[in-house]
Amino acid sequence: MTTQIPRPTVTRFAPSPNGRLHIGHAFAAIIAHDIANNDPDGQFLLRIEDIDGPRSRPEFADEFRRDLEWLGLEWIEVEQQSKRIESYQRAIEALQQQETIYPCACTRAEIEALPKRQTEDRRSYPGSCKGQCVARVSSAEIPVAWRLDIDRAMSEVGEIVWTDEFAGSITADPREFGDVVLVRKDLPASYHLAVTLDDAADGVTLVTRGQDLYDTTAIHRILQELLGLSVPHWLHHKLLLDETGEKLAKRRGSPPLAERRLRGDDGLMLAEQLRLQKIATGT
């Protein structure tokens, strides 16, 4: 099933500079790039998601740009995440005023020791700090994360839906994730909060990403409702796998694009091979 993408088609590629790009990133970037280019008024954006503390390294961001050029892609670069901290803070303050988030002072070890709330296919944080942590936070300099009060949030927004270009209209149920962290103790915003705010700020109308992120769309949709943000469509494409059947990933040491670029491989040829792979996977 396919749906009508909102026009103009604005897509984005948003890598984090905490490691080098691999062929899975190239596949994702090409999908987003080509969909935008199919619209005469389309735009393909590059956004550097660089709020991962000391793991974010500007030299990797420079390398990303060279990799994309090598693949023959053209883009418009938008403001990197580290320049958007004030927008995250404003959103956090709005959620605090709604009382749809709450502070959590639990350490990782404490959370691991807690009994988990069982759902169909995942175990989620049981809300131990809900209504109990505020006094501790107010009386001492205790580092806290801020969690979404999913039950309160759902009561505020009611039923929510989202549109996937393959699956059509989907009813979102973020309750299966429990009270997810929106602000970590050590970072200004979680992936969920930052990417939702950034896509709205950048005017993204079609979010293209791997199928492994399909379920998280429910969290992003409820944040859009709570914060009054624009709602794009989504396209979740198949993932490229390594020879063991595992998803390509920086943390597993998947071979970087830069190695192939620096040894003189043809980036345009690789891009065309990935486009054929895209057709073969039905993306």
Coordinates of N, CA and C in Angstrom, one line a residue, residues 1-224:
M1 N 0.8 -1.2 0.0 CA 0.0 0.0 0.0 C 0.9 1.2 0.0
T2 N 0.5 2.2 -0.8 CA 1.3 3.5 -0.8 C 0.3 4.6 -0.6
T3 N 0.8 5.7 -0.1 CA -0.1 6.9 0.2 C 0.5 8.1 -0.5
Q4 N -0.2 9.2 -0.5 CA 0.3 10.4 -1.1 C 1.2 11.2 -0.2
I5 N 2.5 11.3 -0.5 CA 3.4 12.0 0.4 C 3.1 13.5 0.3
P6 N 3.0 14.2 1.5 CA 2.8 15.6 1.5 C 3.9 16.4 0.7
R7 N 3.5 17.4 -0.1 CA 4.4 18.1 -0.9 C 4.6 19.5 -0.4
P8 N 5.7 20.1 -0.6 CA 6.9 19.5 -1.3 C 7.5 18.4 -0.4
T9 N 8.1 17.5 -1.1 CA 8.7 16.3 -0.4 C 10.1 16.8 0.2
V10 N 10.1 16.8 1.6 CA 11.3 17.2 2.3 C 11.8 16.0 3.1
T11 N 12.9 15.4 2.8 CA 13.5 14.3 3.5 C 14.8 14.7 4.2
R12 N 15.3 13.8 5.0 CA 16.5 14.2 5.7 C 17.4 12.9 5.9
F13 N 18.7 13.1 6.0 CA 19.6 12.1 6.5 C 20.3 12.8 7.7
A14 N 20.2 12.1 8.8 CA 20.6 12.7 10.1 C 21.6 11.8 10.9
P15 N 22.8 11.7 10.4 CA 23.8 10.8 11.1 C 24.4 11.5 12.4
S16 N 24.8 10.7 13.3 CA 25.5 11.1 14.5 C 27.0 11.0 14.3
P17 N 27.8 12.0 14.6 CA 29.2 11.9 14.3 C 30.0 11.2 15.5
N18 N 29.5 10.0 15.8 CA 30.2 9.2 16.9 C 30.8 8.0 16.3
G19 N 31.0 8.0 15.0 CA 31.6 6.9 14.3 C 31.5 7.1 12.8
R20 N 32.1 6.3 12.0 CA 32.2 6.5 10.6 C 30.9 5.9 9.9
L21 N 30.5 6.4 8.8 CA 29.4 5.9 8.0 C 29.8 4.6 7.3
H22 N 28.8 3.7 7.2 CA 29.0 2.4 6.5 C 28.0 2.3 5.4
I23 N 28.0 1.2 4.7 CA 27.1 1.0 3.5 C 25.7 1.1 3.9
G24 N 25.3 0.7 5.1 CA 23.9 0.9 5.5 C 23.5 2.3 5.6
H25 N 24.4 3.2 6.0 CA 24.1 4.6 6.0 C 24.0 5.1 4.5
A26 N 24.8 4.6 3.7 CA 24.7 5.0 2.3 C 23.4 4.6 1.7
F27 N 22.9 3.4 2.0 CA 21.6 3.0 1.5 C 20.5 3.9 2.0
A28 N 20.5 4.2 3.3 CA 19.5 5.1 3.8 C 19.5 6.5 3.2
A29 N 20.7 7.0 3.0 CA 20.9 8.4 2.5 C 20.4 8.4 1.0
I30 N 20.7 7.4 0.3 CA 20.3 7.3 -1.1 C 18.7 7.2 -1.2
I31 N 18.1 6.5 -0.4 CA 16.7 6.4 -0.4 C 16.0 7.7 -0.2
A32 N 16.5 8.4 0.9 CA 16.0 9.8 1.2 C 16.2 10.8 0.1
H33 N 17.5 10.7 -0.4 CA 17.9 11.6 -1.5 C 17.0 11.4 -2.8
D34 N 16.8 10.2 -3.2 CA 16.1 9.9 -4.4 C 14.6 10.3 -4.4
I35 N 14.1 10.0 -3.2 CA 12.6 10.3 -3.0 C 12.4 11.8 -3.2
A36 N 13.3 12.6 -2.5 CA 13.2 14.0 -2.6 C 13.4 14.5 -4.0
N37 N 14.3 13.9 -4.7 CA 14.6 14.3 -6.1 C 13.5 14.0 -7.1
N38 N 12.6 13.1 -6.7 CA 11.5 12.8 -7.6 C 10.4 13.9 -7.6
D39 N 10.5 14.8 -6.6 CA 9.6 15.9 -6.6 C 10.4 17.1 -7.1
P40 N 9.9 17.8 -8.1 CA 10.6 19.0 -8.6 C 10.9 20.1 -7.5
D41 N 10.1 20.1 -6.5 CA 10.3 21.1 -5.4 C 10.8 20.4 -4.2
G42 N 11.3 19.2 -4.3 CA 11.7 18.4 -3.1 C 13.1 18.9 -2.6
Q43 N 13.3 18.6 -1.4 CA 14.6 18.9 -0.7 C 15.1 17.7 0.1
F44 N 16.4 17.5 -0.1 CA 17.1 16.4 0.7 C 18.0 17.2 1.7
L45 N 17.7 17.0 3.0 CA 18.5 17.7 4.0 C 19.5 16.8 4.7
L46 N 20.6 17.4 5.1 CA 21.6 16.8 5.9 C 21.6 17.5 7.3
R47 N 21.4 16.7 8.3 CA 21.4 17.3 9.7 C 22.4 16.5 10.5
I48 N 23.3 17.1 11.1 CA 24.3 16.4 12.0 C 23.8 16.4 13.4
E49 N 23.6 15.2 13.9 CA 23.0 15.0 15.3 C 24.2 14.8 16.3
D50 N 24.7 16.0 16.7 CA 25.9 16.0 17.5 C 25.8 16.3 19.0
I51 N 24.8 15.8 19.6 CA 24.7 16.1 21.1 C 25.0 14.8 21.9
D52 N 25.8 13.9 21.4 CA 26.1 12.7 22.1 C 27.3 12.9 22.9
G53 N 27.4 14.0 23.6 CA 28.5 14.3 24.5 C 29.9 14.2 23.8
P54 N 30.9 13.7 24.6 CA 32.2 13.6 24.0 C 32.4 12.6 22.9
R55 N 31.4 11.8 22.7 CA 31.4 10.8 21.5 C 31.3 11.5 20.2
S56 N 30.6 12.7 20.2 CA 30.4 13.5 19.0 C 31.7 14.2 18.6
R57 N 32.2 13.9 17.4 CA 33.5 14.4 16.9 C 33.3 15.1 15.6
P58 N 33.7 16.4 15.5 CA 33.5 17.1 14.3 C 34.2 16.6 13.1
E59 N 35.3 15.9 13.3 CA 36.0 15.3 12.1 C 35.2 14.2 11.4
F60 N 34.3 13.6 12.2 CA 33.4 12.6 11.5 C 32.4 13.3 10.7
A61 N 31.9 14.4 11.1 CA 30.9 15.1 10.4 C 31.5 15.6 9.0
D62 N 32.7 16.1 9.1 CA 33.4 16.4 7.8 C 33.6 15.2 6.9
E63 N 33.9 14.1 7.5 CA 34.0 12.9 6.7 C 32.7 12.5 6.1
F64 N 31.6 12.7 6.8 CA 30.2 12.4 6.3 C 30.0 13.1 5.0
R65 N 30.3 14.4 5.0 CA 30.1 15.2 3.8 C 30.9 14.7 2.6
R66 N 32.1 14.3 2.8 CA 33.0 13.8 1.7 C 32.4 12.5 1.2
D67 N 31.9 11.7 2.1 CA 31.3 10.4 1.7 C 30.0 10.6 0.9
L68 N 29.2 11.6 1.2 CA 28.0 11.8 0.4 C 28.3 12.4 -0.9
E69 N 29.3 13.3 -1.0 CA 29.8 13.8 -2.3 C 30.3 12.6 -3.1
W70 N 31.1 11.7 -2.6 CA 31.6 10.6 -3.3 C 30.5 9.7 -3.9
L71 N 29.4 9.6 -3.2 CA 28.2 8.9 -3.7 C 27.4 9.6 -4.7
G72 N 27.8 10.9 -4.9 CA 27.1 11.7 -6.0 C 25.8 12.3 -5.5
L73 N 25.7 12.5 -4.2 CA 24.4 13.0 -3.6 C 24.6 14.6 -3.4
E74 N 23.5 15.3 -3.5 CA 23.5 16.7 -3.3 C 22.4 16.9 -2.2
W75 N 22.7 17.9 -1.3 CA 21.9 18.1 -0.1 C 21.9 19.6 0.3
I76 N 21.0 19.9 1.2 CA 21.0 21.2 1.9 C 21.3 20.9 3.3
E77 N 22.4 21.5 3.8 CA 22.7 21.2 5.3 C 21.9 22.2 6.2
V78 N 21.3 21.7 7.2 CA 20.6 22.5 8.1 C 21.3 22.5 9.4
E79 N 20.8 23.3 10.4 CA 21.5 23.5 11.6 C 21.7 22.2 12.4
Q80 N 23.0 22.1 12.9 CA 23.3 20.9 13.6 C 22.6 20.9 15.0
Q81 N 22.5 19.7 15.6 CA 21.7 19.7 16.9 C 22.3 20.5 18.0
S82 N 23.6 20.6 18.1 CA 24.2 21.3 19.2 C 23.9 22.8 19.1
K83 N 23.3 23.3 18.0 CA 22.9 24.7 17.9 C 21.4 24.8 18.3
R84 N 20.8 23.8 18.7 CA 19.3 23.8 18.9 C 19.0 23.5 20.4
I85 N 19.9 23.6 21.3 CA 19.7 23.3 22.7 C 18.5 24.1 23.3
E86 N 18.4 25.4 22.9 CA 17.4 26.2 23.5 C 16.0 25.7 23.1
S87 N 15.9 25.2 21.9 CA 14.6 24.7 21.4 C 14.2 23.5 22.2
Y88 N 15.2 22.6 22.6 CA 14.9 21.5 23.4 C 14.4 21.9 24.8
Q89 N 15.1 22.9 25.3 CA 14.8 23.4 26.7 C 13.4 24.0 26.7
R90 N 13.0 24.7 25.7 CA 11.6 25.2 25.6 C 10.6 24.1 25.6
A91 N 10.9 23.1 24.8 CA 9.9 22.0 24.8 C 9.8 21.2 26.1
I92 N 11.0 21.1 26.8 CA 11.0 20.4 28.1 C 10.1 21.3 29.1
E93 N 10.3 22.6 29.0 CA 9.5 23.4 29.9 C 8.1 23.3 29.7
A94 N 7.7 23.2 28.4 CA 6.3 23.1 28.0 C 5.7 21.8 28.6
L95 N 6.5 20.7 28.4 CA 6.0 19.4 29.0 C 5.9 19.4 30.5
Q96 N 6.9 20.1 31.1 CA 6.8 20.3 32.6 C 5.6 21.0 33.0
Q97 N 5.2 22.0 32.3 CA 4.0 22.8 32.6 C 2.7 22.0 32.4
Q98 N 2.8 21.1 31.4 CA 1.6 20.2 31.2 C 1.6 19.1 32.3
E99 N 2.7 18.9 33.0 CA 2.9 17.8 33.9 C 2.8 16.4 33.2
T100 N 3.3 16.4 32.0 CA 3.3 15.1 31.2 C 4.7 14.5 31.3
I101 N 5.7 15.1 32.0 CA 7.0 14.5 32.3 C 7.2 14.6 33.7
Y102 N 8.1 13.7 34.2 CA 8.5 13.8 35.7 C 9.9 13.4 35.8
P103 N 10.6 13.9 36.9 CA 12.0 13.6 37.1 C 12.2 12.2 37.7
C104 N 13.3 11.6 37.2 CA 13.6 10.3 37.7 C 15.1 10.3 38.1
A105 N 15.4 10.0 39.4 CA 16.7 10.0 39.9 C 17.3 8.6 40.0
C106 N 16.6 7.6 39.5 CA 17.1 6.3 39.5 C 18.5 6.1 38.8
T107 N 19.4 5.4 39.3 CA 20.6 5.1 38.6 C 20.3 3.9 37.7
R108 N 21.2 3.6 36.8 CA 21.0 2.5 35.9 C 21.0 1.2 36.6
A109 N 21.8 1.1 37.7 CA 21.8 -0.2 38.5 C 20.5 -0.3 39.2
E110 N 20.0 0.8 39.7 CA 18.7 0.7 40.4 C 17.6 0.3 39.5
I111 N 17.6 0.8 38.3 CA 16.6 0.5 37.3 C 16.6 -1.0 37.0
E112 N 17.8 -1.5 36.8 CA 18.0 -2.9 36.5 C 17.5 -3.8 37.6
A113 N 17.5 -3.3 38.8 CA 17.0 -4.1 39.9 C 15.5 -4.0 40.2
L114 N 14.9 -3.1 39.5 CA 13.4 -2.9 39.7 C 12.6 -4.0 38.9
P115 N 11.5 -4.4 39.5 CA 10.6 -5.3 38.7 C 10.1 -4.5 37.5
K116 N 10.1 -5.1 36.3 CA 9.6 -4.4 35.1 C 8.1 -4.7 34.8
R117 N 7.5 -3.7 34.2 CA 6.1 -3.9 33.8 C 6.1 -4.6 32.4
Q118 N 5.5 -5.8 32.5 CA 5.6 -6.7 31.3 C 4.6 -6.2 30.2
T119 N 5.0 -6.1 29.0 CA 4.1 -5.9 27.9 C 4.2 -7.0 26.9
E120 N 3.6 -6.9 25.8 CA 3.6 -8.0 24.8 C 4.9 -8.5 24.4
D121 N 5.8 -7.5 24.1 CA 7.1 -8.0 23.6 C 8.3 -7.2 24.2
R122 N 8.1 -6.4 25.2 CA 9.2 -5.7 25.8 C 8.9 -5.5 27.3
R123 N 10.0 -5.2 28.0 CA 9.8 -4.9 29.5 C 10.2 -3.5 29.6
S124 N 9.3 -2.7 30.3 CA 9.4 -1.3 30.3 C 9.6 -0.8 31.8
Y125 N 10.1 0.4 32.0 CA 10.3 1.0 33.3 C 9.0 1.1 34.0
P126 N 8.8 0.7 35.2 CA 7.5 0.6 35.9 C 7.0 1.9 36.5
G127 N 7.8 3.0 36.3 CA 7.3 4.3 36.9 C 7.5 4.5 38.3
S128 N 8.6 3.9 38.8 CA 8.9 4.0 40.3 C 9.1 5.4 40.8
C129 N 9.6 6.3 40.0 CA 9.8 7.7 40.5 C 8.6 8.6 40.3
K130 N 7.6 8.1 39.7 CA 6.4 8.9 39.4 C 5.7 9.4 40.7
G131 N 5.7 10.7 40.9 CA 5.1 11.2 42.1 C 5.9 11.1 43.3
Q132 N 7.1 10.6 43.3 CA 7.9 10.3 44.5 C 9.3 11.0 44.5
C133 N 9.7 11.5 43.3 CA 11.1 12.0 43.2 C 11.2 13.5 43.3
V134 N 10.1 14.2 43.2 CA 10.2 15.7 43.1 C 10.8 16.2 44.4
A135 N 10.4 15.7 45.5 CA 10.9 16.2 46.8 C 12.4 16.0 46.9
R136 N 12.9 14.9 46.5 CA 14.3 14.6 46.5 C 15.1 15.6 45.6
V137 N 14.5 15.8 44.5 CA 15.2 16.7 43.5 C 15.2 18.1 44.0
S138 N 14.2 18.5 44.7 CA 14.1 19.9 45.1 C 15.0 20.2 46.3
S139 N 15.3 19.2 47.1 CA 16.0 19.4 48.3 C 17.5 19.2 48.2
A140 N 18.0 18.7 47.0 CA 19.4 18.4 46.8 C 19.8 18.5 45.4
E141 N 21.1 18.7 45.1 CA 21.6 18.7 43.8 C 21.7 17.3 43.2
I142 N 20.6 16.7 42.9 CA 20.6 15.3 42.4 C 20.4 15.3 40.9
P143 N 21.3 14.7 40.1 CA 21.1 14.6 38.7 C 19.9 13.8 38.4
V144 N 19.0 14.2 37.5 CA 17.8 13.5 37.1 C 17.7 13.4 35.6
A145 N 17.0 12.3 35.2 CA 16.4 12.3 33.9 C 15.0 12.7 33.9
W146 N 14.4 13.0 32.8 CA 13.0 13.4 32.7 C 12.3 12.4 31.9
R147 N 11.2 11.7 32.4 CA 10.5 10.7 31.8 C 9.1 11.2 31.3
L148 N 8.7 10.6 30.2 CA 7.3 10.9 29.8 C 6.3 10.1 30.7
D149 N 5.3 10.8 31.2 CA 4.3 10.1 32.0 C 3.3 9.6 30.9
I150 N 3.4 8.4 30.4 CA 2.7 8.0 29.3 C 1.2 7.9 29.5
D151 N 0.8 7.5 30.7 CA -0.6 7.4 31.0 C -1.3 8.8 31.0
R152 N -0.6 9.8 31.6 CA -1.2 11.1 31.6 C -1.1 11.7 30.2
A153 N -0.1 11.5 29.5 CA 0.0 12.0 28.1 C -1.1 11.4 27.2
M154 N -1.3 10.1 27.3 CA -2.4 9.5 26.5 C -3.8 10.1 26.9
S155 N -4.0 10.4 28.1 CA -5.2 10.9 28.5 C -5.4 12.4 28.0
E156 N -4.3 13.0 27.7 CA -4.3 14.4 27.2 C -4.7 14.4 25.7
V157 N -4.1 13.4 25.0 CA -4.2 13.5 23.5 C -5.2 12.5 22.9
G158 N -5.6 11.5 23.6 CA -6.5 10.5 23.1 C -5.9 9.6 22.0
E159 N -6.7 9.1 21.1 CA -6.2 8.2 20.1 C -5.3 9.0 19.1
I160 N -4.2 8.4 18.7 CA -3.4 9.1 17.7 C -3.0 8.1 16.6
V161 N -2.9 8.6 15.4 CA -2.5 7.8 14.2 C -1.3 8.4 13.5
W162 N -0.7 7.6 12.7 CA 0.3 8.0 11.8 C 0.3 7.3 10.5
T163 N 0.9 7.8 9.5 CA 0.9 7.3 8.1 C 2.2 6.7 7.7
D164 N 2.3 5.5 7.4 CA 3.4 4.8 6.8 C 3.2 4.6 5.3
E165 N 4.2 4.9 4.5 CA 4.1 4.8 3.1 C 3.8 3.4 2.6
F166 N 4.2 2.4 3.3 CA 3.9 1.0 3.0 C 2.7 0.5 3.7
A167 N 2.6 0.7 5.0 CA 1.5 0.1 5.8 C 0.2 0.9 5.8
G168 N 0.3 2.2 5.4 CA -0.9 3.0 5.5 C -1.1 3.7 6.8
S169 N -2.4 3.8 7.2 CA -2.7 4.5 8.5 C -2.6 3.5 9.7
I170 N -1.8 3.9 10.7 CA -1.5 3.1 11.8 C -2.0 3.8 13.1
T171 N -2.6 3.1 14.0 CA -3.0 3.6 15.3 C -1.8 3.5 16.2
A172 N -1.3 4.6 16.8 CA -0.1 4.6 17.6 C -0.5 4.2 19.0
D173 N 0.3 3.3 19.6 CA 0.1 2.9 21.0 C 1.4 3.0 21.7
P174 N 1.9 4.2 22.2 CA 3.2 4.3 22.8 C 3.2 3.7 24.2
R175 N 2.1 3.2 24.8 CA 2.1 2.7 26.1 C 2.9 1.5 26.3
E176 N 3.2 0.8 25.2 CA 4.0 -0.4 25.3 C 5.5 -0.1 25.6
F177 N 5.9 1.2 25.4 CA 7.2 1.6 25.8 C 7.3 2.0 27.2
G178 N 6.2 2.2 27.9 CA 6.2 2.7 29.3 C 6.7 4.2 29.3
D179 N 7.2 4.6 30.4 CA 7.6 6.0 30.6 C 9.0 6.2 30.1
V180 N 9.2 6.5 28.9 CA 10.5 6.6 28.2 C 11.2 7.9 28.7
V181 N 12.5 7.8 28.6 CA 13.3 9.0 29.0 C 13.3 10.0 27.8
L182 N 13.0 11.2 28.1 CA 13.0 12.3 27.1 C 14.2 13.2 27.3
V183 N 14.8 13.3 28.5 CA 16.0 14.0 28.8 C 16.9 13.2 29.7
R184 N 18.0 12.8 29.2 CA 19.0 12.0 30.0 C 19.7 12.9 31.0
K185 N 20.3 12.3 32.0 CA 21.0 13.0 33.0 C 22.2 13.7 32.4
D186 N 22.8 13.1 31.3 CA 24.1 13.7 30.8 C 23.9 14.4 29.4
L187 N 22.7 14.4 28.9 CA 22.5 15.0 27.6 C 21.3 15.9 27.6
P188 N 21.2 16.9 26.7 CA 20.1 17.9 26.8 C 18.8 17.4 26.2
A189 N 18.8 16.3 25.5 CA 17.6 15.7 25.0 C 17.8 14.3 24.5
S190 N 16.8 13.4 24.6 CA 17.0 12.0 24.1 C 16.8 12.1 22.6
Y191 N 17.1 11.0 22.0 CA 16.8 10.8 20.5 C 15.4 11.1 20.2
H192 N 14.4 10.6 21.0 CA 13.0 10.7 20.8 C 12.6 12.2 20.7
L193 N 13.0 13.0 21.7 CA 12.6 14.4 21.8 C 13.3 15.2 20.7
A194 N 14.7 15.0 20.6 CA 15.4 15.8 19.6 C 15.0 15.6 18.2
V195 N 14.8 14.4 17.8 CA 14.5 14.1 16.4 C 13.1 14.6 16.0
T196 N 12.2 14.5 17.0 CA 10.8 15.0 16.7 C 10.8 16.5 16.6
L197 N 11.5 17.2 17.5 CA 11.6 18.7 17.4 C 12.3 19.1 16.1
D198 N 13.4 18.5 15.8 CA 14.2 18.9 14.7 C 13.5 18.6 13.3
D199 N 12.8 17.5 13.2 CA 12.1 17.3 12.0 C 11.0 18.3 11.7
A200 N 10.3 18.7 12.8 CA 9.3 19.7 12.7 C 9.9 21.1 12.3
A201 N 11.0 21.4 13.0 CA 11.7 22.7 12.7 C 12.2 22.8 11.3
D202 N 12.7 21.6 10.8 CA 13.3 21.6 9.4 C 12.2 21.4 8.3
G203 N 11.0 21.3 8.7 CA 9.9 21.1 7.7 C 9.9 19.8 7.0
V204 N 10.4 18.8 7.6 CA 10.5 17.4 7.0 C 9.0 16.9 6.8
T205 N 8.7 16.5 5.6 CA 7.4 16.0 5.3 C 7.4 14.5 5.2
L206 N 8.5 13.8 5.0 CA 8.6 12.4 4.9 C 9.9 11.9 5.6
V207 N 9.7 11.2 6.7 CA 10.8 10.6 7.5 C 11.1 9.3 6.9
T208 N 12.3 9.1 6.3 CA 12.7 7.8 5.9 C 13.7 7.2 6.8
R209 N 13.5 6.0 7.2 CA 14.5 5.3 8.2 C 14.2 3.8 8.1
G210 N 15.1 3.1 8.8 CA 15.1 1.6 8.8 C 13.9 1.1 9.6
Q211 N 13.5 -0.2 9.2 CA 12.4 -0.8 9.9 C 12.6 -1.0 11.4
D212 N 13.9 -1.0 11.8 CA 14.2 -1.2 13.2 C 13.6 -0.1 14.1
L213 N 13.3 1.1 13.5 CA 12.8 2.2 14.2 C 11.2 2.4 14.0
Y214 N 10.6 1.4 13.4 CA 9.2 1.5 13.1 C 8.4 1.8 14.4
D215 N 8.6 1.0 15.4 CA 7.8 1.1 16.6 C 7.9 2.4 17.3
T216 N 9.1 3.0 17.2 CA 9.4 4.2 18.0 C 8.5 5.4 17.4
T217 N 8.0 5.2 16.3 CA 7.1 6.3 15.7 C 6.0 6.6 16.7
A218 N 5.5 5.7 17.4 CA 4.4 5.9 18.4 C 4.8 7.0 19.4
I219 N 6.0 6.9 19.9 CA 6.5 7.9 20.8 C 6.6 9.3 20.2
H220 N 7.1 9.3 18.9 CA 7.3 10.6 18.3 C 5.9 11.2 18.0
R221 N 4.9 10.4 17.7 CA 3.6 10.9 17.4 C 3.0 11.6 18.6
I222 N 3.1 11.0 19.8 CA 2.5 11.5 21.0 C 3.2 12.8 21.4
L223 N 4.5 12.9 21.1 CA 5.2 14.2 21.4 C 4.8 15.3 20.4
Q224 N 4.5 14.9 19.2 CA 4.0 15.9 18.2 C 2.6 16.4 18.7

